[in-house]
mmCIF file with all atom_site columns, C-alpha atoms and ligand atoms in Angstrom:
data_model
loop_
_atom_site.group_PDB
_atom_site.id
_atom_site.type_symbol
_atom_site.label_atom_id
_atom_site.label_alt_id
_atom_site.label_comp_id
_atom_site.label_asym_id
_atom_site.label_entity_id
_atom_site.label_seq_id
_atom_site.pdbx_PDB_ins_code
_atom_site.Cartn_x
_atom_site.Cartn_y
_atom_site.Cartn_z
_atom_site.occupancy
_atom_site.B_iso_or_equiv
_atom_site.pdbx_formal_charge
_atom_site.auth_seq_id
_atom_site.auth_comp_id
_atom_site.auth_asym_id
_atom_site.auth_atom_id
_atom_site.pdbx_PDB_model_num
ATOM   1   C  CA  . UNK A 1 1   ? 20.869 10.728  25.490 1.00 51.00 ? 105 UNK A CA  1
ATOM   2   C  CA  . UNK A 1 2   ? 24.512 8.820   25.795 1.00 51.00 ? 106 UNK A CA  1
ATOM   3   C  CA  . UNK A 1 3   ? 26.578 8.432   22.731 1.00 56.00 ? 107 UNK A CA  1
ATOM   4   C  CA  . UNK A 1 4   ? 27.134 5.943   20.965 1.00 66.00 ? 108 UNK A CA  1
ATOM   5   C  CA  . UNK A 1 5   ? 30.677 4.928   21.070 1.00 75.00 ? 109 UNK A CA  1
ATOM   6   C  CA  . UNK A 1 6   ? 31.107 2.245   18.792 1.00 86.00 ? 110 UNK A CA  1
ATOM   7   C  CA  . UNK A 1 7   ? 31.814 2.752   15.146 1.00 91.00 ? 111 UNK A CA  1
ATOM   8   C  CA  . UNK A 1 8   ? 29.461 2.740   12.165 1.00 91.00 ? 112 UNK A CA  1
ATOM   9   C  CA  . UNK A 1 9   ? 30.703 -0.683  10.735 1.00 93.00 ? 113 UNK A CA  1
ATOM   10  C  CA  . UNK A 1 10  ? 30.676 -2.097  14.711 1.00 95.00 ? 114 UNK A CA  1
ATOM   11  C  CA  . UNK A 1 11  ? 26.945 -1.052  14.979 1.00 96.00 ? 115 UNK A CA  1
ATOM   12  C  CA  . UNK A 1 12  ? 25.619 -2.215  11.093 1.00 97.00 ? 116 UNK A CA  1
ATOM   13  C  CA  . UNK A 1 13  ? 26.935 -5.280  12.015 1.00 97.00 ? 117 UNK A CA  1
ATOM   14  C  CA  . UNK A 1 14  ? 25.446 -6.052  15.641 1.00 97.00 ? 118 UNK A CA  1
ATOM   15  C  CA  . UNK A 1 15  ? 22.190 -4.624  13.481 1.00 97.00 ? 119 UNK A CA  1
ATOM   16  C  CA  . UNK A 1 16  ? 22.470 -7.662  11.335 1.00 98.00 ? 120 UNK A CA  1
ATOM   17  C  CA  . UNK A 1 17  ? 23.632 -9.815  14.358 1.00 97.00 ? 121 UNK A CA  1
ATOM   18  C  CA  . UNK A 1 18  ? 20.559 -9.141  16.505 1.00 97.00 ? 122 UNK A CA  1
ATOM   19  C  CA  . UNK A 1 19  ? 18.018 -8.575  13.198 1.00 97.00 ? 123 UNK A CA  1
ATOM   20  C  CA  . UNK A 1 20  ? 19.468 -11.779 11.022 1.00 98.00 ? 124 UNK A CA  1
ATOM   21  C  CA  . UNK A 1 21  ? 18.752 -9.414  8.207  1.00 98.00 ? 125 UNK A CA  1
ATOM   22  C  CA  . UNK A 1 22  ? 21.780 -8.013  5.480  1.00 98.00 ? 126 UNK A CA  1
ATOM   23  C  CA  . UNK A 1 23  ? 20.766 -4.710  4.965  1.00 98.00 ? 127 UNK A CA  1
ATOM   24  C  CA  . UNK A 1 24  ? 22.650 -4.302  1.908  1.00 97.00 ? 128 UNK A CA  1
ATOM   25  C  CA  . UNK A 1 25  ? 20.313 -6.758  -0.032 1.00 98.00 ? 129 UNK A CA  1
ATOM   26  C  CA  . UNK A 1 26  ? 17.617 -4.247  0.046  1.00 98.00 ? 130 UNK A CA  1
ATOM   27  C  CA  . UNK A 1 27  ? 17.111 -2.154  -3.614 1.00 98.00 ? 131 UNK A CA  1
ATOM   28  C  CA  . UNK A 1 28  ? 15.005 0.080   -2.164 1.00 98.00 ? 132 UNK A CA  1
ATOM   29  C  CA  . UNK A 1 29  ? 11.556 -0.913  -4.495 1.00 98.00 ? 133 UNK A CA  1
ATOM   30  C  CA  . UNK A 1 30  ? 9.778  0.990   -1.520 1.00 98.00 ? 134 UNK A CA  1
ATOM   31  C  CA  . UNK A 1 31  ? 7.018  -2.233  -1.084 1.00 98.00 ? 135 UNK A CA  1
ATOM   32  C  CA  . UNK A 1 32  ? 7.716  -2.098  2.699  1.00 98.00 ? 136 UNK A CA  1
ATOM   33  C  CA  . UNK A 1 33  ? 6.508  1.410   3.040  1.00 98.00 ? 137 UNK A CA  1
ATOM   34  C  CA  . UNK A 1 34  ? 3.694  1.596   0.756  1.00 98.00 ? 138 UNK A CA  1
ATOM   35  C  CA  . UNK A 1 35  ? 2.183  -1.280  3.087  1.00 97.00 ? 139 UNK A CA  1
ATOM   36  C  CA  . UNK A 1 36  ? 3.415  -0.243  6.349  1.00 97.00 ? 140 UNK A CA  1
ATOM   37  C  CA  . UNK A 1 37  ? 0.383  0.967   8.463  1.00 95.00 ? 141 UNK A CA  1
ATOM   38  C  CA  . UNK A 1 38  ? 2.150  3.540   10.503 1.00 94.00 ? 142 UNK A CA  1
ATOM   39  C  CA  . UNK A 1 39  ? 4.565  4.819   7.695  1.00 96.00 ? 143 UNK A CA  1
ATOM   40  C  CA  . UNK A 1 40  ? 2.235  7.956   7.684  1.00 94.00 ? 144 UNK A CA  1
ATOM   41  C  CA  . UNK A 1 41  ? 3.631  8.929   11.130 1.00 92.00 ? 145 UNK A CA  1
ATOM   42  C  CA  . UNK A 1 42  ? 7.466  7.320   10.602 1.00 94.00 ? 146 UNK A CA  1
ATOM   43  C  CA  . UNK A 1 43  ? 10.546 9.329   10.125 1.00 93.00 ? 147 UNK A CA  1
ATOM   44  C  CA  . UNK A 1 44  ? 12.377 8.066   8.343  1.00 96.00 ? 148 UNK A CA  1
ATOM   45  C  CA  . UNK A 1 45  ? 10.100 5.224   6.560  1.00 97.00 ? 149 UNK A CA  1
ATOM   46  C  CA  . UNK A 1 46  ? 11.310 1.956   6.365  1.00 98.00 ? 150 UNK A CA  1
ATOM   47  C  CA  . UNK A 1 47  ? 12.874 2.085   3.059  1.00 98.00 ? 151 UNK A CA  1
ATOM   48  C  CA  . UNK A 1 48  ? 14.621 5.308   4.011  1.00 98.00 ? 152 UNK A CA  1
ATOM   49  C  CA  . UNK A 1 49  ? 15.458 3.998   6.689  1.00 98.00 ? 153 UNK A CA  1
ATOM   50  C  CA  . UNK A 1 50  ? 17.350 1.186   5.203  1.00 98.00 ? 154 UNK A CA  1
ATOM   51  C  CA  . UNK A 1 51  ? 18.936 3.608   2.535  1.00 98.00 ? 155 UNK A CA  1
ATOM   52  C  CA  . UNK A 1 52  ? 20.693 5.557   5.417  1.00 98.00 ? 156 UNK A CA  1
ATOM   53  C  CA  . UNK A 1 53  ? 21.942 2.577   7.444  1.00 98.00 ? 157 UNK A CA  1
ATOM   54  C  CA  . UNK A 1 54  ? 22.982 1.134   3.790  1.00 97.00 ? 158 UNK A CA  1
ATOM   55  C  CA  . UNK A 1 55  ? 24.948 4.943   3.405  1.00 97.00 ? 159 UNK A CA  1
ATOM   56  C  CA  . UNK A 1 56  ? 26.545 4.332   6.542  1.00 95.00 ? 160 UNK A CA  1
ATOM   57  C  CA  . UNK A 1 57  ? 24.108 6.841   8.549  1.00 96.00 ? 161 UNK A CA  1
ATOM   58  C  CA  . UNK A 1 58  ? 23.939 4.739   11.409 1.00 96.00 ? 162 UNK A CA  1
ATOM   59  C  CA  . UNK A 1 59  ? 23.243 6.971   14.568 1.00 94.00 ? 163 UNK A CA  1
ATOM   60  C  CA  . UNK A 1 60  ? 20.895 9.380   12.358 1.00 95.00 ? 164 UNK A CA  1
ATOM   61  C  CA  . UNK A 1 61  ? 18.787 6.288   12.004 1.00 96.00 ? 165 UNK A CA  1
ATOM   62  C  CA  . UNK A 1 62  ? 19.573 4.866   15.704 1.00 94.00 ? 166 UNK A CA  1
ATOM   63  C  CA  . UNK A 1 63  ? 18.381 8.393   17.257 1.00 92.00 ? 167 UNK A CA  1
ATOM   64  C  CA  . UNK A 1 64  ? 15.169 8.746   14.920 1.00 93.00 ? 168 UNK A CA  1
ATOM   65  C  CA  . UNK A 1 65  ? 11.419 8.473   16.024 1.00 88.00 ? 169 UNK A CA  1
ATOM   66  C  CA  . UNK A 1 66  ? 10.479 6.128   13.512 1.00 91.00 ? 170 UNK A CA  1
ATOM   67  C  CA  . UNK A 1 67  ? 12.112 2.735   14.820 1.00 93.00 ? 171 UNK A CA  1
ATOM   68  C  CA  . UNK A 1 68  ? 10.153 3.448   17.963 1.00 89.00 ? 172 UNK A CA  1
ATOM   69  C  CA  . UNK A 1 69  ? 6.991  3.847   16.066 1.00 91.00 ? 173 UNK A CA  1
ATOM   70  C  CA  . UNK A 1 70  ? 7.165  0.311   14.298 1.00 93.00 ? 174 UNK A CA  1
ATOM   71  C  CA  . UNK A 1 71  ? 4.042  -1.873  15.242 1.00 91.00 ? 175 UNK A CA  1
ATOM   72  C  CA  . UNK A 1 72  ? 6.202  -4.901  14.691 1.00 91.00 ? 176 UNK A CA  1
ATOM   73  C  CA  . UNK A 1 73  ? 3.450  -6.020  12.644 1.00 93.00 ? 177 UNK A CA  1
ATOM   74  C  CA  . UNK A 1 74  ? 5.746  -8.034  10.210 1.00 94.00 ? 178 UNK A CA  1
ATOM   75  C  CA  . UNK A 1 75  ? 3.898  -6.694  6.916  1.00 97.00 ? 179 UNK A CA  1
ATOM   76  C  CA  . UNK A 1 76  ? 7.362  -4.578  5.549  1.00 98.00 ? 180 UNK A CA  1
ATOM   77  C  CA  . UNK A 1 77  ? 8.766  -8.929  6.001  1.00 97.00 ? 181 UNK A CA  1
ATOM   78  C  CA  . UNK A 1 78  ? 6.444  -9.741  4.402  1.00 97.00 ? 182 UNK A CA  1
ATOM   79  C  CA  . UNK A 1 79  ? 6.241  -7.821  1.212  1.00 98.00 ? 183 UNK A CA  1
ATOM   80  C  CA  . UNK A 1 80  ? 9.852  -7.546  0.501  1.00 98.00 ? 184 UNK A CA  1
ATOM   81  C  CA  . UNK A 1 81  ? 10.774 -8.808  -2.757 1.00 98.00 ? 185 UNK A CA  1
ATOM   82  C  CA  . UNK A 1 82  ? 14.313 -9.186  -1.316 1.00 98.00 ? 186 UNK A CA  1
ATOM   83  C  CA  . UNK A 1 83  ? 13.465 -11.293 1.918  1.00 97.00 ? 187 UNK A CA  1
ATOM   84  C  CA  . UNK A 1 84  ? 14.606 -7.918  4.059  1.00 98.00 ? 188 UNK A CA  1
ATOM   85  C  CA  . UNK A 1 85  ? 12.278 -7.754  7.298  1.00 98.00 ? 189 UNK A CA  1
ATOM   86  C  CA  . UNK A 1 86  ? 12.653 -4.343  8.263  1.00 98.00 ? 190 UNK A CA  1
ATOM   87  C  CA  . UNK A 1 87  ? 10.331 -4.846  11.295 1.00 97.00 ? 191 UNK A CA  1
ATOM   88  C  CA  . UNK A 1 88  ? 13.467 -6.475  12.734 1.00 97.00 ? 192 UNK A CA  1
ATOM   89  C  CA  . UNK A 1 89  ? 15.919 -4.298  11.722 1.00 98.00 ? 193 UNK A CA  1
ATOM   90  C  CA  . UNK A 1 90  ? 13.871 -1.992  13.806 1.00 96.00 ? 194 UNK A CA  1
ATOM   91  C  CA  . UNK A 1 91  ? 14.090 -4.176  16.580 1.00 94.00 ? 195 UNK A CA  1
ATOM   92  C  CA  . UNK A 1 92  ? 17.595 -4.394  16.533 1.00 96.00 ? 196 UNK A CA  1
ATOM   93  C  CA  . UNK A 1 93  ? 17.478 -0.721  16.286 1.00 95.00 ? 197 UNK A CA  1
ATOM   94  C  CA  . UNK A 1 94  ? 15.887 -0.750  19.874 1.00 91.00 ? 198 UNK A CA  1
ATOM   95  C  CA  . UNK A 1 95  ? 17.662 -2.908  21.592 1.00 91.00 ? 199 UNK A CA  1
ATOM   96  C  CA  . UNK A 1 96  ? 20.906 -1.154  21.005 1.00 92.00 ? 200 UNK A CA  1
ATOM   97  C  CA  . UNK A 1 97  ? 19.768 1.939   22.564 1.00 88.00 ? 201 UNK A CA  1
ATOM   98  C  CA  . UNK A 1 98  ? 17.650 0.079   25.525 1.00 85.00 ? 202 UNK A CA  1
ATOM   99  C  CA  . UNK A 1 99  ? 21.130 -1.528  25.811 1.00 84.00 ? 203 UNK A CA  1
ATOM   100 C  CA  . UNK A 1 100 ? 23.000 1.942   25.590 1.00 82.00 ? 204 UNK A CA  1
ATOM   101 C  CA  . UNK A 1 101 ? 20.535 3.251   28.155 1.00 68.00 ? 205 UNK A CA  1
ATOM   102 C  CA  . UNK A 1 102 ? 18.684 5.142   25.870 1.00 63.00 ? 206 UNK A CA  1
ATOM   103 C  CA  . UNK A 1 103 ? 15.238 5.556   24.329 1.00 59.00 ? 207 UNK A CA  1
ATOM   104 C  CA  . UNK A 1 104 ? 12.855 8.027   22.663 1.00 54.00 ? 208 UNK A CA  1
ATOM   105 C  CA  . UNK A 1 105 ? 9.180  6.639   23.040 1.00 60.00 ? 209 UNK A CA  1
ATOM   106 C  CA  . UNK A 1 106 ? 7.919  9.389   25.232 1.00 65.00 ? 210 UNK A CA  1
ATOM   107 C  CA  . UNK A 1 107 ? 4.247  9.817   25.619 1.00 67.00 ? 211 UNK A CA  1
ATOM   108 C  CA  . UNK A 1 108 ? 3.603  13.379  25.879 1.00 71.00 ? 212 UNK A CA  1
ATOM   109 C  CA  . UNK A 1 109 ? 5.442  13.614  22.125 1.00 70.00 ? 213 UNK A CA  1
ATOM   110 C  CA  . UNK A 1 110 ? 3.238  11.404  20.284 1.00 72.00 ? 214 UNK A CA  1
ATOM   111 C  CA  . UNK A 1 111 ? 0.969  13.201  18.133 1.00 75.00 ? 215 UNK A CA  1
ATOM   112 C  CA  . UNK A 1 112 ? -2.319 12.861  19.096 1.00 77.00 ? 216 UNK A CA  1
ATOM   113 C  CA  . UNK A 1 113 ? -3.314 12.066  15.872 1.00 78.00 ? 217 UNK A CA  1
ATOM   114 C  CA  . UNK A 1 114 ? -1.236 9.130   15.384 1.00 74.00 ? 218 UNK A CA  1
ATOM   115 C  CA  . UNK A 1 115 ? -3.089 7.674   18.724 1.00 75.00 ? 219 UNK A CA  1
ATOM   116 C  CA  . UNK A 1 116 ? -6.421 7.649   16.893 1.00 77.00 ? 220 UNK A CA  1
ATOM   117 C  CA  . UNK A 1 117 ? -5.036 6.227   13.920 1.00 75.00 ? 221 UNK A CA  1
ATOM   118 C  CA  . UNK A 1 118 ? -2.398 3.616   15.151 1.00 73.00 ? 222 UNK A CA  1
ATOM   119 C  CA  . UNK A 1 119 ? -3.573 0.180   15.114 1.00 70.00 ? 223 UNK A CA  1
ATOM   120 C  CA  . UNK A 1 120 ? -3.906 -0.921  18.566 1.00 70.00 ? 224 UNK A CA  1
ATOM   121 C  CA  . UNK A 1 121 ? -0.857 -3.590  18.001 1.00 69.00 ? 225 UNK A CA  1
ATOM   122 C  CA  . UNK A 1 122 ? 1.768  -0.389  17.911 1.00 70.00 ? 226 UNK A CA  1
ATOM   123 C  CA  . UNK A 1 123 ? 0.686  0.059   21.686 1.00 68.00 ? 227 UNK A CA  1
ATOM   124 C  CA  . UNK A 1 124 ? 0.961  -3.711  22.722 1.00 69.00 ? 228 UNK A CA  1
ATOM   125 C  CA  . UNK A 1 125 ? 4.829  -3.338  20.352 1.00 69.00 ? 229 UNK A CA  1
ATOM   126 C  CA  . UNK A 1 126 ? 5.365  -0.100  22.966 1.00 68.00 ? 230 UNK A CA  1
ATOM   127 C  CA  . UNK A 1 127 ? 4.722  -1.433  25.835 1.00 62.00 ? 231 UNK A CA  1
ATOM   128 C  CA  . UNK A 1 128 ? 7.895  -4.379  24.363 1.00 64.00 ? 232 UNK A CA  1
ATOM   129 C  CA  . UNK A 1 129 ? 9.819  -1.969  23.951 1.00 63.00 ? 233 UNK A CA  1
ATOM   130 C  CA  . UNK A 1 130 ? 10.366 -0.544  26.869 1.00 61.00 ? 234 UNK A CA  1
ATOM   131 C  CA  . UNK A 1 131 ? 11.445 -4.040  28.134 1.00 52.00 ? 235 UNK A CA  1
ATOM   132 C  CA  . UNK A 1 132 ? 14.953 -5.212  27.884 1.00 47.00 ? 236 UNK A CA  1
HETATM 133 S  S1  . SF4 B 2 .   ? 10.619 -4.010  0.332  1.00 58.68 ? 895 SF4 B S1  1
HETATM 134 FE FE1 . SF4 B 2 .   ? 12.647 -4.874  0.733  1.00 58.68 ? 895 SF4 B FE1 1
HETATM 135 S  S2  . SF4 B 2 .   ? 13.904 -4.350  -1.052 1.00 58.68 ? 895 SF4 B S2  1
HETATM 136 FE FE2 . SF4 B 2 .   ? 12.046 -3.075  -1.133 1.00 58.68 ? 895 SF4 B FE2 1
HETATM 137 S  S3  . SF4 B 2 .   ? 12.672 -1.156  -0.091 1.00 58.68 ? 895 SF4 B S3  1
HETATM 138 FE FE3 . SF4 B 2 .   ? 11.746 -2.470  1.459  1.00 58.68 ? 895 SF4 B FE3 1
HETATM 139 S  S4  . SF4 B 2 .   ? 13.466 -3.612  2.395  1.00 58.68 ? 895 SF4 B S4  1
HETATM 140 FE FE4 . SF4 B 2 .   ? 14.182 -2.737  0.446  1.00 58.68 ? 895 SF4 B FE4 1
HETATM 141 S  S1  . SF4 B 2 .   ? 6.843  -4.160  11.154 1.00 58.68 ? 896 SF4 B S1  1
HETATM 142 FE FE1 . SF4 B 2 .   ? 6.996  -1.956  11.597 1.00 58.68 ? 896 SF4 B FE1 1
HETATM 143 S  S2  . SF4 B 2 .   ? 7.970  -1.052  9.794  1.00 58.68 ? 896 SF4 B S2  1
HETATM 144 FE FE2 . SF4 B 2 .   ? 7.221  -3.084  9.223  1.00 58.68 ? 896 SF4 B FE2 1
HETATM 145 S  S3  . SF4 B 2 .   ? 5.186  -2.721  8.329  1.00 58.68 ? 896 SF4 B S3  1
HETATM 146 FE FE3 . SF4 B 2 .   ? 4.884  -3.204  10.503 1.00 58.68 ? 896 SF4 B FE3 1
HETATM 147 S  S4  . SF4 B 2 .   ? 4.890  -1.223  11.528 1.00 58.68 ? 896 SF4 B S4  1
HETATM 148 FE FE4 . SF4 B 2 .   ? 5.747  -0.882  9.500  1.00 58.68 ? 896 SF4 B FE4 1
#
Protein backbone atom coordinates (compact mmCIF):
# COMPACT_ATOMS: atom_id res chain seq x y z
CA UNK A 1 0.00 0.00 0.00
CA UNK A 2 1.44 3.77 -0.82
CA UNK A 3 1.28 6.36 1.84
CA UNK A 4 -0.61 8.81 2.17
CA UNK A 5 1.22 12.00 1.96
CA UNK A 6 -1.08 14.61 2.62
CA UNK A 7 -1.89 15.81 6.08
CA UNK A 8 -4.77 14.90 8.38
CA UNK A 9 -6.60 18.34 8.04
CA UNK A 10 -5.74 18.13 3.91
CA UNK A 11 -7.52 14.67 3.80
CA UNK A 12 -10.79 15.49 6.41
CA UNK A 13 -11.34 18.12 4.23
CA UNK A 14 -11.23 16.52 0.57
CA UNK A 15 -13.51 13.84 2.78
CA UNK A 16 -16.07 16.53 3.14
CA UNK A 17 -15.26 17.90 -0.41
CA UNK A 18 -16.00 14.65 -2.25
CA UNK A 19 -18.80 13.34 0.60
CA UNK A 20 -20.69 16.99 1.02
CA UNK A 21 -20.98 15.76 4.55
CA UNK A 22 -19.28 17.84 7.92
CA UNK A 23 -18.21 15.17 9.90
CA UNK A 24 -18.02 17.12 12.94
CA UNK A 25 -21.90 17.48 13.12
CA UNK A 26 -22.18 13.91 14.02
CA UNK A 27 -22.86 13.23 18.15
CA UNK A 28 -22.31 9.90 17.80
CA UNK A 29 -26.24 8.63 18.93
CA UNK A 30 -25.01 5.33 17.13
CA UNK A 31 -28.61 5.21 14.85
CA UNK A 32 -26.42 4.61 11.74
CA UNK A 33 -24.98 1.44 13.07
CA UNK A 34 -27.76 -0.11 14.82
CA UNK A 35 -29.49 -0.05 11.22
CA UNK A 36 -26.62 -0.69 9.07
CA UNK A 37 -27.02 -4.24 7.53
CA UNK A 38 -23.41 -5.11 7.25
CA UNK A 39 -22.23 -3.38 10.57
CA UNK A 40 -21.93 -7.05 11.89
CA UNK A 41 -18.91 -7.57 9.57
CA UNK A 42 -17.52 -3.62 9.64
CA UNK A 43 -14.45 -2.49 11.38
CA UNK A 44 -14.75 0.12 12.48
CA UNK A 45 -18.75 0.72 12.34
CA UNK A 46 -19.98 3.70 11.01
CA UNK A 47 -20.28 5.67 14.08
CA UNK A 48 -16.76 4.67 15.07
CA UNK A 49 -15.82 5.37 12.20
CA UNK A 50 -16.88 8.92 12.28
CA UNK A 51 -15.51 9.29 15.95
CA UNK A 52 -11.91 8.57 14.64
CA UNK A 53 -11.98 10.79 11.54
CA UNK A 54 -13.72 13.45 14.07
CA UNK A 55 -10.29 12.61 16.52
CA UNK A 56 -8.22 13.31 13.70
CA UNK A 57 -7.49 9.41 12.96
CA UNK A 58 -7.62 9.82 9.43
CA UNK A 59 -5.38 7.06 7.76
CA UNK A 60 -6.48 4.44 10.61
CA UNK A 61 -9.91 4.92 9.14
CA UNK A 62 -8.62 5.38 5.34
CA UNK A 63 -6.64 1.88 5.64
CA UNK A 64 -9.61 -0.05 7.47
CA UNK A 65 -11.82 -2.92 5.98
CA UNK A 66 -14.94 -1.46 6.86
CA UNK A 67 -15.31 1.50 4.22
CA UNK A 68 -14.84 -1.23 1.66
CA UNK A 69 -17.55 -3.28 3.15
CA UNK A 70 -20.32 -0.46 2.92
CA UNK A 71 -23.32 -1.63 0.68
CA UNK A 72 -23.92 1.99 -0.13
CA UNK A 73 -27.33 1.24 0.77
CA UNK A 74 -28.04 4.84 2.11
CA UNK A 75 -29.91 3.55 5.41
CA UNK A 76 -26.90 5.13 8.01
CA UNK A 77 -28.37 8.75 5.60
CA UNK A 78 -31.11 8.00 6.32
CA UNK A 79 -31.48 7.52 10.00
CA UNK A 80 -29.19 10.18 11.14
CA UNK A 81 -30.74 12.53 13.40
CA UNK A 82 -27.96 14.96 12.36
CA UNK A 83 -28.39 14.78 8.44
CA UNK A 84 -24.67 12.92 8.41
CA UNK A 85 -24.74 10.23 5.46
CA UNK A 86 -22.02 8.11 6.37
CA UNK A 87 -22.57 5.90 3.26
CA UNK A 88 -20.81 8.82 1.55
CA UNK A 89 -18.30 9.53 3.78
CA UNK A 90 -17.39 6.02 2.92
CA UNK A 91 -17.35 6.79 -0.53
CA UNK A 92 -15.14 9.51 -0.22
CA UNK A 93 -13.13 7.19 1.81
CA UNK A 94 -12.66 5.07 -1.46
CA UNK A 95 -12.01 7.25 -3.82
CA UNK A 96 -9.03 8.68 -2.09
CA UNK A 97 -7.27 5.49 -2.00
CA UNK A 98 -8.53 4.30 -5.70
CA UNK A 99 -7.02 7.77 -6.38
CA UNK A 100 -3.78 7.03 -4.25
CA UNK A 101 -3.55 3.71 -6.07
CA UNK A 102 -4.65 1.79 -3.36
CA UNK A 103 -7.39 -0.57 -2.20
CA UNK A 104 -8.24 -3.40 0.21
CA UNK A 105 -11.38 -5.32 -1.21
CA UNK A 106 -9.64 -8.56 -1.85
CA UNK A 107 -11.69 -11.62 -2.37
CA UNK A 108 -9.88 -14.39 -0.88
CA UNK A 109 -10.12 -12.17 2.66
CA UNK A 110 -13.73 -11.90 2.90
CA UNK A 111 -15.11 -14.09 5.40
CA UNK A 112 -17.12 -16.55 4.05
CA UNK A 113 -19.66 -15.90 6.31
CA UNK A 114 -20.23 -12.41 5.49
CA UNK A 115 -20.90 -13.76 1.69
CA UNK A 116 -23.95 -15.69 2.89
CA UNK A 117 -25.16 -12.98 4.88
CA UNK A 118 -24.41 -9.75 2.81
CA UNK A 119 -27.28 -8.45 0.99
CA UNK A 120 -26.66 -8.94 -2.56
CA UNK A 121 -26.45 -4.89 -3.08
CA UNK A 122 -22.81 -4.95 -1.12
CA UNK A 123 -21.63 -7.05 -4.25
CA UNK A 124 -23.25 -4.77 -7.00
CA UNK A 125 -21.45 -1.53 -4.36
CA UNK A 126 -18.02 -3.87 -4.93
CA UNK A 127 -18.01 -4.29 -8.13
CA UNK A 128 -18.27 0.27 -7.99
CA UNK A 129 -15.71 0.28 -6.23
CA UNK A 130 -13.23 -1.00 -7.96
CA UNK A 131 -14.04 1.63 -10.68
CA UNK A 132 -12.49 5.00 -10.67
S1 LIG B 1 -26.63 8.57 13.13
FE1 LIG B 1 -25.61 10.49 12.58
S2 LIG B 1 -25.22 11.56 14.51
FE2 LIG B 1 -25.75 9.43 15.01
S3 LIG B 1 -23.72 8.40 15.15
FE3 LIG B 1 -24.46 8.13 13.06
S4 LIG B 1 -23.58 9.84 11.87
FE4 LIG B 1 -23.42 10.35 14.06
S1 LIG C 1 -24.57 2.96 3.35
FE1 LIG C 1 -22.96 1.57 4.09
S2 LIG C 1 -22.54 2.21 6.20
FE2 LIG C 1 -24.51 3.09 5.59
S3 LIG C 1 -26.05 1.62 6.32
FE3 LIG C 1 -25.60 1.11 4.18
S4 LIG C 1 -23.97 -0.41 4.29
FE4 LIG C 1 -24.07 0.56 6.29
Amino acid sequence: MLPNLKSNEELLKEIEVLSGQRIMDCYQCGECTAGCPVAFAMEPVPNQAIRLLQLGYVNEVLNSLGIWLCASCNVCGERCPRGVDYGKIADALRAINLRNNTYQLELEKIDKEFINQAPQQAFIAAFRKLTT
